[in-house]
Amino acid sequence: SRQREAVLIQRYDLGDLGRWVPGPCPCGRRTPRFELMGRQGDVFRASGTFFNFQKIERLLMEDAHYAGEAQVLIRREGLCDLLELRLDANLRPPVGDLRELLLSGYPDMEEVVDEGTLKLSVRCIDPADFLRTPGSGKLKRVVDQR
């Protein structure tokens, strides 16, 4: 409780993204509903468009049946952004053309690729080649090298 004086309450940015969901819950509860929508670092901008890593991850899991680690690497080449989706080479998904799967499942990405302002590639790499944070060894999901 905020009324307690014995416990210091500090608020800090967790990095979670979310939204209040309007309307009553289908289960009948009347309490306010909140939907978690990912982490702050999961939203990135490439070619003037915002993308969400979790949406890419969801496409990989649901449509390509891929449940391994994934990483987005963004670089710049002239006036064009290069977006490389990196996947674990040991866990190749059973679906064939992942690039086309991403484009058909993510219309905003397809639009900037068609315009020629974004180049998209999918590459399977050795798990040891994923970029990780030095301290914890956690996977860096989005790496911006522009």
Tab-separated table of N, CA and C in Angstrom:
chain	number	residue	atom	x	y	z
A	1	SER	N	0.836	-1.186	0.000
A	1	SER	CA	0.000	0.000	0.000
A	1	SER	C	0.876	1.243	0.000
A	2	ARG	N	0.439	2.262	-0.705
A	2	ARG	CA	1.195	3.527	-0.720
A	2	ARG	C	1.050	4.290	0.593
A	3	GLN	N	0.062	3.915	1.418
A	3	GLN	CA	-0.163	4.603	2.681
A	3	GLN	C	0.862	4.197	3.740
A	4	ARG	N	1.530	3.080	3.530
A	4	ARG	CA	2.512	2.620	4.507
A	4	ARG	C	3.753	3.505	4.444
A	5	GLU	N	4.240	3.870	5.616
A	5	GLU	CA	5.435	4.700	5.684
A	5	GLU	C	6.690	3.853	5.867
A	6	ALA	N	6.536	2.636	6.323
A	6	ALA	CA	7.692	1.795	6.617
A	6	ALA	C	8.362	1.251	5.355
A	7	VAL	N	7.587	1.144	4.268
A	7	VAL	CA	8.132	0.556	3.040
A	7	VAL	C	8.272	1.641	1.987
A	8	LEU	N	9.480	1.811	1.486
A	8	LEU	CA	9.734	2.790	0.439
A	8	LEU	C	9.299	2.198	-0.907
A	9	ILE	N	8.443	2.901	-1.602
A	9	ILE	CA	7.992	2.443	-2.912
A	9	ILE	C	8.718	3.249	-3.979
A	10	GLN	N	9.431	2.564	-4.840
A	10	GLN	CA	10.119	3.220	-5.937
A	10	GLN	C	9.556	2.686	-7.236
A	11	ARG	N	9.288	3.582	-8.142
A	11	ARG	CA	8.794	3.182	-9.453
A	11	ARG	C	9.943	3.303	-10.433
A	12	TYR	N	10.042	2.348	-11.348
A	12	TYR	CA	11.098	2.391	-12.345
A	12	TYR	C	10.587	1.749	-13.631
A	13	ASP	N	11.214	2.100	-14.714
A	13	ASP	CA	10.796	1.625	-16.025
A	13	ASP	C	11.232	0.180	-16.211
A	14	LEU	N	10.253	-0.709	-16.389
A	14	LEU	CA	10.548	-2.121	-16.609
A	14	LEU	C	10.847	-2.423	-18.065
A	15	GLY	N	10.362	-1.559	-18.962
A	15	GLY	CA	10.550	-1.808	-20.378
A	15	GLY	C	9.426	-2.599	-21.014
A	16	ASP	N	8.371	-2.905	-20.247
A	16	ASP	CA	7.235	-3.631	-20.806
A	16	ASP	C	6.325	-2.681	-21.569
A	17	LEU	N	5.759	-3.169	-22.656
A	17	LEU	CA	4.759	-2.422	-23.405
A	17	LEU	C	3.416	-3.082	-23.170
A	18	GLY	N	2.386	-2.274	-23.003
A	18	GLY	CA	1.067	-2.840	-22.767
A	18	GLY	C	-0.015	-1.846	-23.085
A	19	ARG	N	-1.253	-2.301	-22.927
A	19	ARG	CA	-2.393	-1.428	-23.167
A	19	ARG	C	-3.562	-1.893	-22.310
A	20	TRP	N	-4.415	-0.950	-21.966
A	20	TRP	CA	-5.653	-1.276	-21.277
A	20	TRP	C	-6.621	-1.795	-22.324
A	21	VAL	N	-7.275	-2.888	-22.034
A	21	VAL	CA	-8.227	-3.492	-22.965
A	21	VAL	C	-9.624	-3.019	-22.583
A	22	PRO	N	-10.320	-2.346	-23.519
A	22	PRO	CA	-11.656	-1.843	-23.189
A	22	PRO	C	-12.691	-2.967	-23.116
A	23	GLY	N	-13.757	-2.693	-22.400
A	23	GLY	CA	-14.877	-3.622	-22.335
A	23	GLY	C	-14.704	-4.697	-21.286
A	24	PRO	N	-15.796	-5.381	-20.984
A	24	PRO	CA	-15.738	-6.452	-19.978
A	24	PRO	C	-15.055	-7.701	-20.530
A	25	CYS	N	-14.525	-8.483	-19.638
A	25	CYS	CA	-13.868	-9.737	-20.009
A	25	CYS	C	-14.932	-10.747	-20.432
A	26	PRO	N	-14.657	-11.553	-21.471
A	26	PRO	CA	-15.620	-12.585	-21.878
A	26	PRO	C	-15.945	-13.579	-20.754
A	27	CYS	N	-15.049	-13.701	-19.771
A	27	CYS	CA	-15.294	-14.637	-18.668
A	27	CYS	C	-16.287	-14.084	-17.659
A	28	GLY	N	-16.641	-12.790	-17.774
A	28	GLY	CA	-17.614	-12.190	-16.876
A	28	GLY	C	-17.029	-11.289	-15.805
A	29	ARG	N	-15.719	-11.309	-15.624
A	29	ARG	CA	-15.091	-10.437	-14.622
A	29	ARG	C	-15.223	-8.977	-15.052
A	30	ARG	N	-15.323	-8.104	-14.074
A	30	ARG	CA	-15.507	-6.687	-14.376
A	30	ARG	C	-14.276	-5.849	-14.041
A	31	THR	N	-13.206	-6.483	-13.608
A	31	THR	CA	-11.990	-5.739	-13.281
A	31	THR	C	-11.328	-5.258	-14.570
A	32	PRO	N	-10.588	-4.142	-14.516
A	32	PRO	CA	-9.905	-3.650	-15.720
A	32	PRO	C	-8.935	-4.707	-16.256
A	33	ARG	N	-8.847	-4.780	-17.576
A	33	ARG	CA	-7.961	-5.760	-18.214
A	33	ARG	C	-6.766	-5.042	-18.827
A	34	PHE	N	-5.610	-5.659	-18.704
A	34	PHE	CA	-4.365	-5.103	-19.228
A	34	PHE	C	-3.686	-6.174	-20.068
A	35	GLU	N	-3.261	-5.815	-21.272
A	35	GLU	CA	-2.612	-6.774	-22.173
A	35	GLU	C	-1.135	-6.407	-22.335
A	36	LEU	N	-0.251	-7.348	-22.018
A	36	LEU	CA	1.175	-7.149	-22.267
A	36	LEU	C	1.444	-7.334	-23.753
A	37	MET	N	2.210	-6.405	-24.342
A	37	MET	CA	2.426	-6.433	-25.781
A	37	MET	C	3.900	-6.559	-26.156
A	38	GLY	N	4.752	-6.864	-25.204
A	38	GLY	CA	6.160	-7.055	-25.527
A	38	GLY	C	7.056	-6.179	-24.677
A	39	ARG	N	8.306	-6.128	-25.076
A	39	ARG	CA	9.303	-5.335	-24.366
A	39	ARG	C	9.619	-4.090	-25.176
A	40	GLN	N	10.072	-3.055	-24.489
A	40	GLN	CA	10.391	-1.795	-25.142
A	40	GLN	C	11.426	-1.982	-26.247
A	41	GLY	N	12.427	-2.809	-26.025
A	41	GLY	CA	13.460	-3.046	-27.020
A	41	GLY	C	12.997	-3.882	-28.197
A	42	ASP	N	11.797	-4.468	-28.097
A	42	ASP	CA	11.271	-5.297	-29.178
A	42	ASP	C	10.710	-4.472	-30.328
A	43	VAL	N	10.396	-3.211	-30.065
A	43	VAL	CA	9.891	-2.336	-31.122
A	43	VAL	C	11.082	-1.582	-31.698
A	44	PHE	N	11.249	-1.681	-32.999
A	44	PHE	CA	12.372	-1.019	-33.649
A	44	PHE	C	11.903	-0.361	-34.936
A	45	ARG	N	12.702	0.560	-35.425
A	45	ARG	CA	12.347	1.304	-36.631
A	45	ARG	C	13.352	0.976	-37.724
A	46	ALA	N	12.830	0.664	-38.901
A	46	ALA	CA	13.672	0.424	-40.074
A	46	ALA	C	12.917	0.963	-41.289
A	47	SER	N	13.605	1.685	-42.133
A	47	SER	CA	13.010	2.276	-43.336
A	47	SER	C	11.792	3.126	-43.017
A	48	GLY	N	11.839	3.838	-41.885
A	48	GLY	CA	10.765	4.746	-41.518
A	48	GLY	C	9.533	4.065	-40.962
A	49	THR	N	9.574	2.759	-40.754
A	49	THR	CA	8.426	2.005	-40.270
A	49	THR	C	8.782	1.319	-38.953
A	50	PHE	N	7.844	1.292	-38.028
A	50	PHE	CA	8.056	0.605	-36.759
A	50	PHE	C	7.662	-0.859	-36.905
A	51	PHE	N	8.512	-1.743	-36.387
A	51	PHE	CA	8.266	-3.174	-36.400
A	51	PHE	C	8.342	-3.704	-34.977
A	52	ASN	N	7.674	-4.822	-34.726
A	52	ASN	CA	7.687	-5.429	-33.412
A	52	ASN	C	8.296	-6.825	-33.527
A	53	PHE	N	9.377	-7.044	-32.789
A	53	PHE	CA	10.067	-8.330	-32.822
A	53	PHE	C	9.137	-9.468	-32.432
A	54	GLN	N	8.239	-9.210	-31.475
A	54	GLN	CA	7.337	-10.277	-31.037
A	54	GLN	C	6.407	-10.732	-32.154
A	55	LYS	N	6.043	-9.823	-33.044
A	55	LYS	CA	5.194	-10.224	-34.174
A	55	LYS	C	5.982	-11.140	-35.112
A	56	ILE	N	7.246	-10.824	-35.335
A	56	ILE	CA	8.108	-11.676	-36.165
A	56	ILE	C	8.257	-13.040	-35.506
A	57	GLU	N	8.493	-13.036	-34.211
A	57	GLU	CA	8.648	-14.281	-33.455
A	57	GLU	C	7.372	-15.122	-33.512
A	58	ARG	N	6.220	-14.462	-33.408
A	58	ARG	CA	4.934	-15.167	-33.469
A	58	ARG	C	4.738	-15.815	-34.847
A	59	LEU	N	5.096	-15.106	-35.919
A	59	LEU	CA	5.003	-15.684	-37.265
A	59	LEU	C	5.898	-16.914	-37.390
A	60	LEU	N	7.102	-16.830	-36.835
A	60	LEU	CA	8.020	-17.961	-36.886
A	60	LEU	C	7.454	-19.168	-36.147
A	61	MET	N	6.875	-18.927	-34.970
A	61	MET	CA	6.355	-20.034	-34.167
A	61	MET	C	5.088	-20.630	-34.784
A	62	GLU	N	4.139	-19.770	-35.127
A	62	GLU	CA	2.838	-20.267	-35.571
A	62	GLU	C	2.840	-20.775	-37.009
A	63	ASP	N	3.533	-20.077	-37.899
A	63	ASP	CA	3.473	-20.434	-39.321
A	63	ASP	C	4.639	-21.298	-39.785
A	64	ALA	N	5.804	-21.142	-39.138
A	64	ALA	CA	6.973	-21.909	-39.563
A	64	ALA	C	7.329	-23.017	-38.574
A	65	HIS	N	6.623	-23.075	-37.442
A	65	HIS	CA	6.883	-24.088	-36.418
A	65	HIS	C	8.330	-24.053	-35.938
A	66	TYR	N	8.858	-22.825	-35.782
A	66	TYR	CA	10.220	-22.619	-35.309
A	66	TYR	C	10.142	-22.074	-33.886
A	67	ALA	N	10.809	-22.742	-32.948
A	67	ALA	CA	10.765	-22.319	-31.542
A	67	ALA	C	12.139	-22.010	-30.981
A	68	GLY	N	13.131	-21.868	-31.850
A	68	GLY	CA	14.487	-21.577	-31.381
A	68	GLY	C	14.732	-20.091	-31.219
A	69	GLU	N	15.986	-19.753	-30.950
A	69	GLU	CA	16.352	-18.352	-30.788
A	69	GLU	C	16.298	-17.645	-32.137
A	70	ALA	N	15.928	-16.370	-32.080
A	70	ALA	CA	15.880	-15.538	-33.272
A	70	ALA	C	16.439	-14.167	-32.908
A	71	GLN	N	17.059	-13.541	-33.896
A	71	GLN	CA	17.673	-12.235	-33.672
A	71	GLN	C	17.524	-11.413	-34.945
A	72	VAL	N	17.241	-10.123	-34.782
A	72	VAL	CA	17.164	-9.206	-35.912
A	72	VAL	C	18.397	-8.323	-35.871
A	73	LEU	N	19.100	-8.255	-36.982
A	73	LEU	CA	20.287	-7.423	-37.121
A	73	LEU	C	19.966	-6.370	-38.178
A	74	ILE	N	20.114	-5.103	-37.826
A	74	ILE	CA	19.803	-4.014	-38.758
A	74	ILE	C	21.087	-3.269	-39.093
A	75	ARG	N	21.313	-3.095	-40.388
A	75	ARG	CA	22.474	-2.340	-40.878
A	75	ARG	C	21.991	-1.341	-41.916
A	76	ARG	N	22.867	-0.462	-42.335
A	76	ARG	CA	22.540	0.559	-43.334
A	76	ARG	C	23.454	0.396	-44.523
A	77	GLU	N	22.887	0.489	-45.704
A	77	GLU	CA	23.669	0.441	-46.940
A	77	GLU	C	23.139	1.538	-47.863
A	78	GLY	N	23.873	2.653	-47.944
A	78	GLY	CA	23.409	3.786	-48.733
A	78	GLY	C	22.126	4.346	-48.143
A	79	LEU	N	21.069	4.390	-48.935
A	79	LEU	CA	19.774	4.904	-48.481
A	79	LEU	C	18.827	3.792	-48.041
A	80	CYS	N	19.338	2.591	-47.969
A	80	CYS	CA	18.498	1.422	-47.688
A	80	CYS	C	18.897	0.776	-46.365
A	81	ASP	N	17.901	0.362	-45.608
A	81	ASP	CA	18.151	-0.412	-44.390
A	81	ASP	C	18.161	-1.891	-44.748
A	82	LEU	N	19.085	-2.620	-44.150
A	82	LEU	CA	19.180	-4.071	-44.336
A	82	LEU	C	18.729	-4.736	-43.044
A	83	LEU	N	17.737	-5.581	-43.134
A	83	LEU	CA	17.228	-6.296	-41.972
A	83	LEU	C	17.518	-7.776	-42.184
A	84	GLU	N	18.354	-8.317	-41.313
A	84	GLU	CA	18.702	-9.738	-41.388
A	84	GLU	C	18.087	-10.457	-40.194
A	85	LEU	N	17.230	-11.420	-40.480
A	85	LEU	CA	16.670	-12.261	-39.431
A	85	LEU	C	17.581	-13.464	-39.289
A	86	ARG	N	18.137	-13.641	-38.094
A	86	ARG	CA	19.082	-14.725	-37.841
A	86	ARG	C	18.399	-15.801	-37.007
A	87	LEU	N	18.528	-17.050	-37.469
A	87	LEU	CA	17.925	-18.195	-36.794
A	87	LEU	C	18.989	-19.236	-36.497
A	88	ASP	N	18.705	-20.113	-35.563
A	88	ASP	CA	19.617	-21.176	-35.163
A	88	ASP	C	19.703	-22.219	-36.286
A	89	ALA	N	20.910	-22.421	-36.815
A	89	ALA	CA	21.121	-23.365	-37.925
A	89	ALA	C	20.807	-24.806	-37.516
A	90	ASN	N	20.893	-25.106	-36.220
A	90	ASN	CA	20.601	-26.464	-35.757
A	90	ASN	C	19.101	-26.750	-35.671
A	91	LEU	N	18.280	-25.705	-35.751
A	91	LEU	CA	16.829	-25.859	-35.597
A	91	LEU	C	16.083	-25.339	-36.819
A	92	ARG	N	16.553	-25.676	-37.986
A	92	ARG	CA	15.903	-25.181	-39.201
A	92	ARG	C	14.408	-25.479	-39.179
A	93	PRO	N	13.597	-24.457	-39.437
A	93	PRO	CA	12.151	-24.689	-39.453
A	93	PRO	C	11.734	-25.529	-40.661
A	94	PRO	N	10.660	-26.283	-40.532
A	94	PRO	CA	10.225	-27.154	-41.622
A	94	PRO	C	9.630	-26.415	-42.820
A	95	VAL	N	9.294	-25.129	-42.647
A	95	VAL	CA	8.719	-24.363	-43.751
A	95	VAL	C	9.832	-23.875	-44.668
A	96	GLY	N	9.587	-23.893	-45.968
A	96	GLY	CA	10.600	-23.540	-46.957
A	96	GLY	C	11.055	-22.100	-46.937
A	97	ASP	N	10.364	-21.217	-47.617
A	97	ASP	CA	10.816	-19.843	-47.815
A	97	ASP	C	10.339	-18.939	-46.679
A	98	LEU	N	11.203	-18.762	-45.681
A	98	LEU	CA	10.838	-17.960	-44.520
A	98	LEU	C	10.711	-16.483	-44.865
A	99	ARG	N	11.484	-16.020	-45.826
A	99	ARG	CA	11.403	-14.616	-46.239
A	99	ARG	C	10.002	-14.314	-46.757
A	100	GLU	N	9.497	-15.156	-47.612
A	100	GLU	CA	8.148	-14.958	-48.161
A	100	GLU	C	7.085	-15.103	-47.080
A	101	LEU	N	7.296	-16.014	-46.150
A	101	LEU	CA	6.370	-16.189	-45.039
A	101	LEU	C	6.284	-14.909	-44.210
A	102	LEU	N	7.440	-14.292	-43.934
A	102	LEU	CA	7.456	-13.050	-43.168
A	102	LEU	C	6.750	-11.930	-43.922
A	103	LEU	N	7.032	-11.818	-45.203
A	103	LEU	CA	6.434	-10.746	-45.984
A	103	LEU	C	4.918	-10.903	-46.091
A	104	SER	N	4.459	-12.111	-46.284
A	104	SER	CA	3.009	-12.310	-46.406
A	104	SER	C	2.309	-12.164	-45.058
A	105	GLY	N	3.002	-12.449	-43.959
A	105	GLY	CA	2.403	-12.353	-42.635
A	105	GLY	C	2.563	-10.998	-41.972
A	106	TYR	N	3.413	-10.144	-42.547
A	106	TYR	CA	3.688	-8.831	-41.961
A	106	TYR	C	3.573	-7.790	-43.072
A	107	PRO	N	2.352	-7.328	-43.384
A	107	PRO	CA	2.125	-6.415	-44.518
A	107	PRO	C	2.947	-5.131	-44.482
A	108	ASP	N	3.206	-4.582	-43.279
A	108	ASP	CA	4.017	-3.356	-43.197
A	108	ASP	C	5.432	-3.613	-43.698
A	109	MET	N	5.959	-4.781	-43.400
A	109	MET	CA	7.294	-5.140	-43.858
A	109	MET	C	7.287	-5.348	-45.373
A	110	GLU	N	6.268	-6.022	-45.860
A	110	GLU	CA	6.152	-6.261	-47.303
A	110	GLU	C	6.098	-4.941	-48.072
A	111	GLU	N	5.410	-3.959	-47.521
A	111	GLU	CA	5.274	-2.660	-48.182
A	111	GLU	C	6.620	-1.965	-48.367
A	112	VAL	N	7.448	-1.906	-47.318
A	112	VAL	CA	8.731	-1.205	-47.446
A	112	VAL	C	9.738	-2.019	-48.257
A	113	VAL	N	9.614	-3.343	-48.261
A	113	VAL	CA	10.469	-4.170	-49.111
A	113	VAL	C	10.105	-3.929	-50.578
A	114	ASP	N	8.801	-3.879	-50.875
A	114	ASP	CA	8.344	-3.611	-52.244
A	114	ASP	C	8.757	-2.223	-52.720
A	115	GLU	N	8.774	-1.246	-51.795
A	115	GLU	CA	9.201	0.112	-52.142
A	115	GLU	C	10.702	0.188	-52.403
A	116	GLY	N	11.444	-0.796	-51.922
A	116	GLY	CA	12.894	-0.809	-52.113
A	116	GLY	C	13.674	-0.068	-51.048
A	117	THR	N	13.013	0.318	-49.946
A	117	THR	CA	13.729	1.019	-48.878
A	117	THR	C	14.220	0.076	-47.782
A	118	LEU	N	13.812	-1.186	-47.858
A	118	LEU	CA	14.251	-2.193	-46.893
A	118	LEU	C	14.610	-3.472	-47.644
A	119	LYS	N	15.770	-4.010	-47.318
A	119	LYS	CA	16.165	-5.311	-47.855
A	119	LYS	C	16.075	-6.313	-46.708
A	120	LEU	N	15.376	-7.420	-46.954
A	120	LEU	CA	15.156	-8.437	-45.931
A	120	LEU	C	15.853	-9.723	-46.320
A	121	SER	N	16.567	-10.295	-45.360
A	121	SER	CA	17.161	-11.608	-45.588
A	121	SER	C	16.982	-12.455	-44.332
A	122	VAL	N	16.963	-13.757	-44.537
A	122	VAL	CA	16.868	-14.710	-43.428
A	122	VAL	C	18.106	-15.588	-43.509
A	123	ARG	N	18.815	-15.708	-42.394
A	123	ARG	CA	20.057	-16.470	-42.380
A	123	ARG	C	20.105	-17.394	-41.172
A	124	CYS	N	20.447	-18.637	-41.392
A	124	CYS	CA	20.640	-19.587	-40.302
A	124	CYS	C	22.109	-19.557	-39.907
A	125	ILE	N	22.373	-19.360	-38.623
A	125	ILE	CA	23.746	-19.233	-38.145
A	125	ILE	C	24.002	-20.223	-37.016
A	126	ASP	N	25.277	-20.418	-36.723
A	126	ASP	CA	25.673	-21.245	-35.586
A	126	ASP	C	25.202	-20.553	-34.304
A	127	PRO	N	24.646	-21.289	-33.353
A	127	PRO	CA	24.155	-20.662	-32.113
A	127	PRO	C	25.211	-19.826	-31.390
A	128	ALA	N	26.477	-20.168	-31.525
A	128	ALA	CA	27.547	-19.415	-30.867
A	128	ALA	C	27.745	-18.036	-31.496
A	129	ASP	N	27.205	-17.816	-32.700
A	129	ASP	CA	27.390	-16.543	-33.396
A	129	ASP	C	26.310	-15.510	-33.089
A	130	PHE	N	25.287	-15.897	-32.309
A	130	PHE	CA	24.296	-14.904	-31.898
A	130	PHE	C	24.969	-13.873	-31.009
A	131	LEU	N	24.582	-12.610	-31.145
A	131	LEU	CA	25.126	-11.545	-30.311
A	131	LEU	C	24.397	-11.542	-28.973
A	132	ARG	N	25.173	-11.511	-27.886
A	132	ARG	CA	24.613	-11.585	-26.541
A	132	ARG	C	25.163	-10.450	-25.678
A	133	THR	N	24.454	-10.170	-24.592
A	133	THR	CA	24.942	-9.145	-23.670
A	133	THR	C	26.149	-9.700	-22.918
A	134	PRO	N	27.174	-8.884	-22.730
A	134	PRO	CA	28.399	-9.383	-22.094
A	134	PRO	C	28.201	-9.872	-20.666
A	135	GLY	N	27.421	-9.166	-19.869
A	135	GLY	CA	27.279	-9.526	-18.456
A	135	GLY	C	26.471	-10.783	-18.213
A	136	SER	N	25.268	-10.843	-18.778
A	136	SER	CA	24.364	-11.947	-18.472
A	136	SER	C	24.389	-13.058	-19.517
A	137	GLY	N	24.876	-12.760	-20.715
A	137	GLY	CA	24.868	-13.749	-21.777
A	137	GLY	C	23.507	-13.905	-22.444
A	138	LYS	N	22.551	-13.016	-22.097
A	138	LYS	CA	21.225	-13.077	-22.704
A	138	LYS	C	21.300	-12.667	-24.171
A	139	LEU	N	20.429	-13.266	-24.962
A	139	LEU	CA	20.358	-12.961	-26.383
A	139	LEU	C	19.891	-11.529	-26.600
A	140	LYS	N	20.582	-10.803	-27.460
A	140	LYS	CA	20.109	-9.485	-27.890
A	140	LYS	C	19.134	-9.746	-29.028
A	141	ARG	N	17.869	-9.488	-28.793
A	141	ARG	CA	16.848	-9.813	-29.778
A	141	ARG	C	16.906	-8.888	-30.982
A	142	VAL	N	17.172	-7.609	-30.767
A	142	VAL	CA	17.282	-6.643	-31.849
A	142	VAL	C	18.631	-5.938	-31.723
A	143	VAL	N	19.445	-5.998	-32.768
A	143	VAL	CA	20.757	-5.383	-32.775
A	143	VAL	C	20.786	-4.359	-33.910
A	144	ASP	N	20.886	-3.088	-33.546
A	144	ASP	CA	20.899	-2.011	-34.531
A	144	ASP	C	22.332	-1.561	-34.734
A	145	GLN	N	22.889	-1.813	-35.908
A	145	GLN	CA	24.286	-1.465	-36.207
A	145	GLN	C	24.392	-0.298	-37.177
A	146	ARG	N	23.333	0.507	-37.256
A	146	ARG	CA	23.390	1.664	-38.174
A	146	ARG	C	24.220	2.766	-37.587
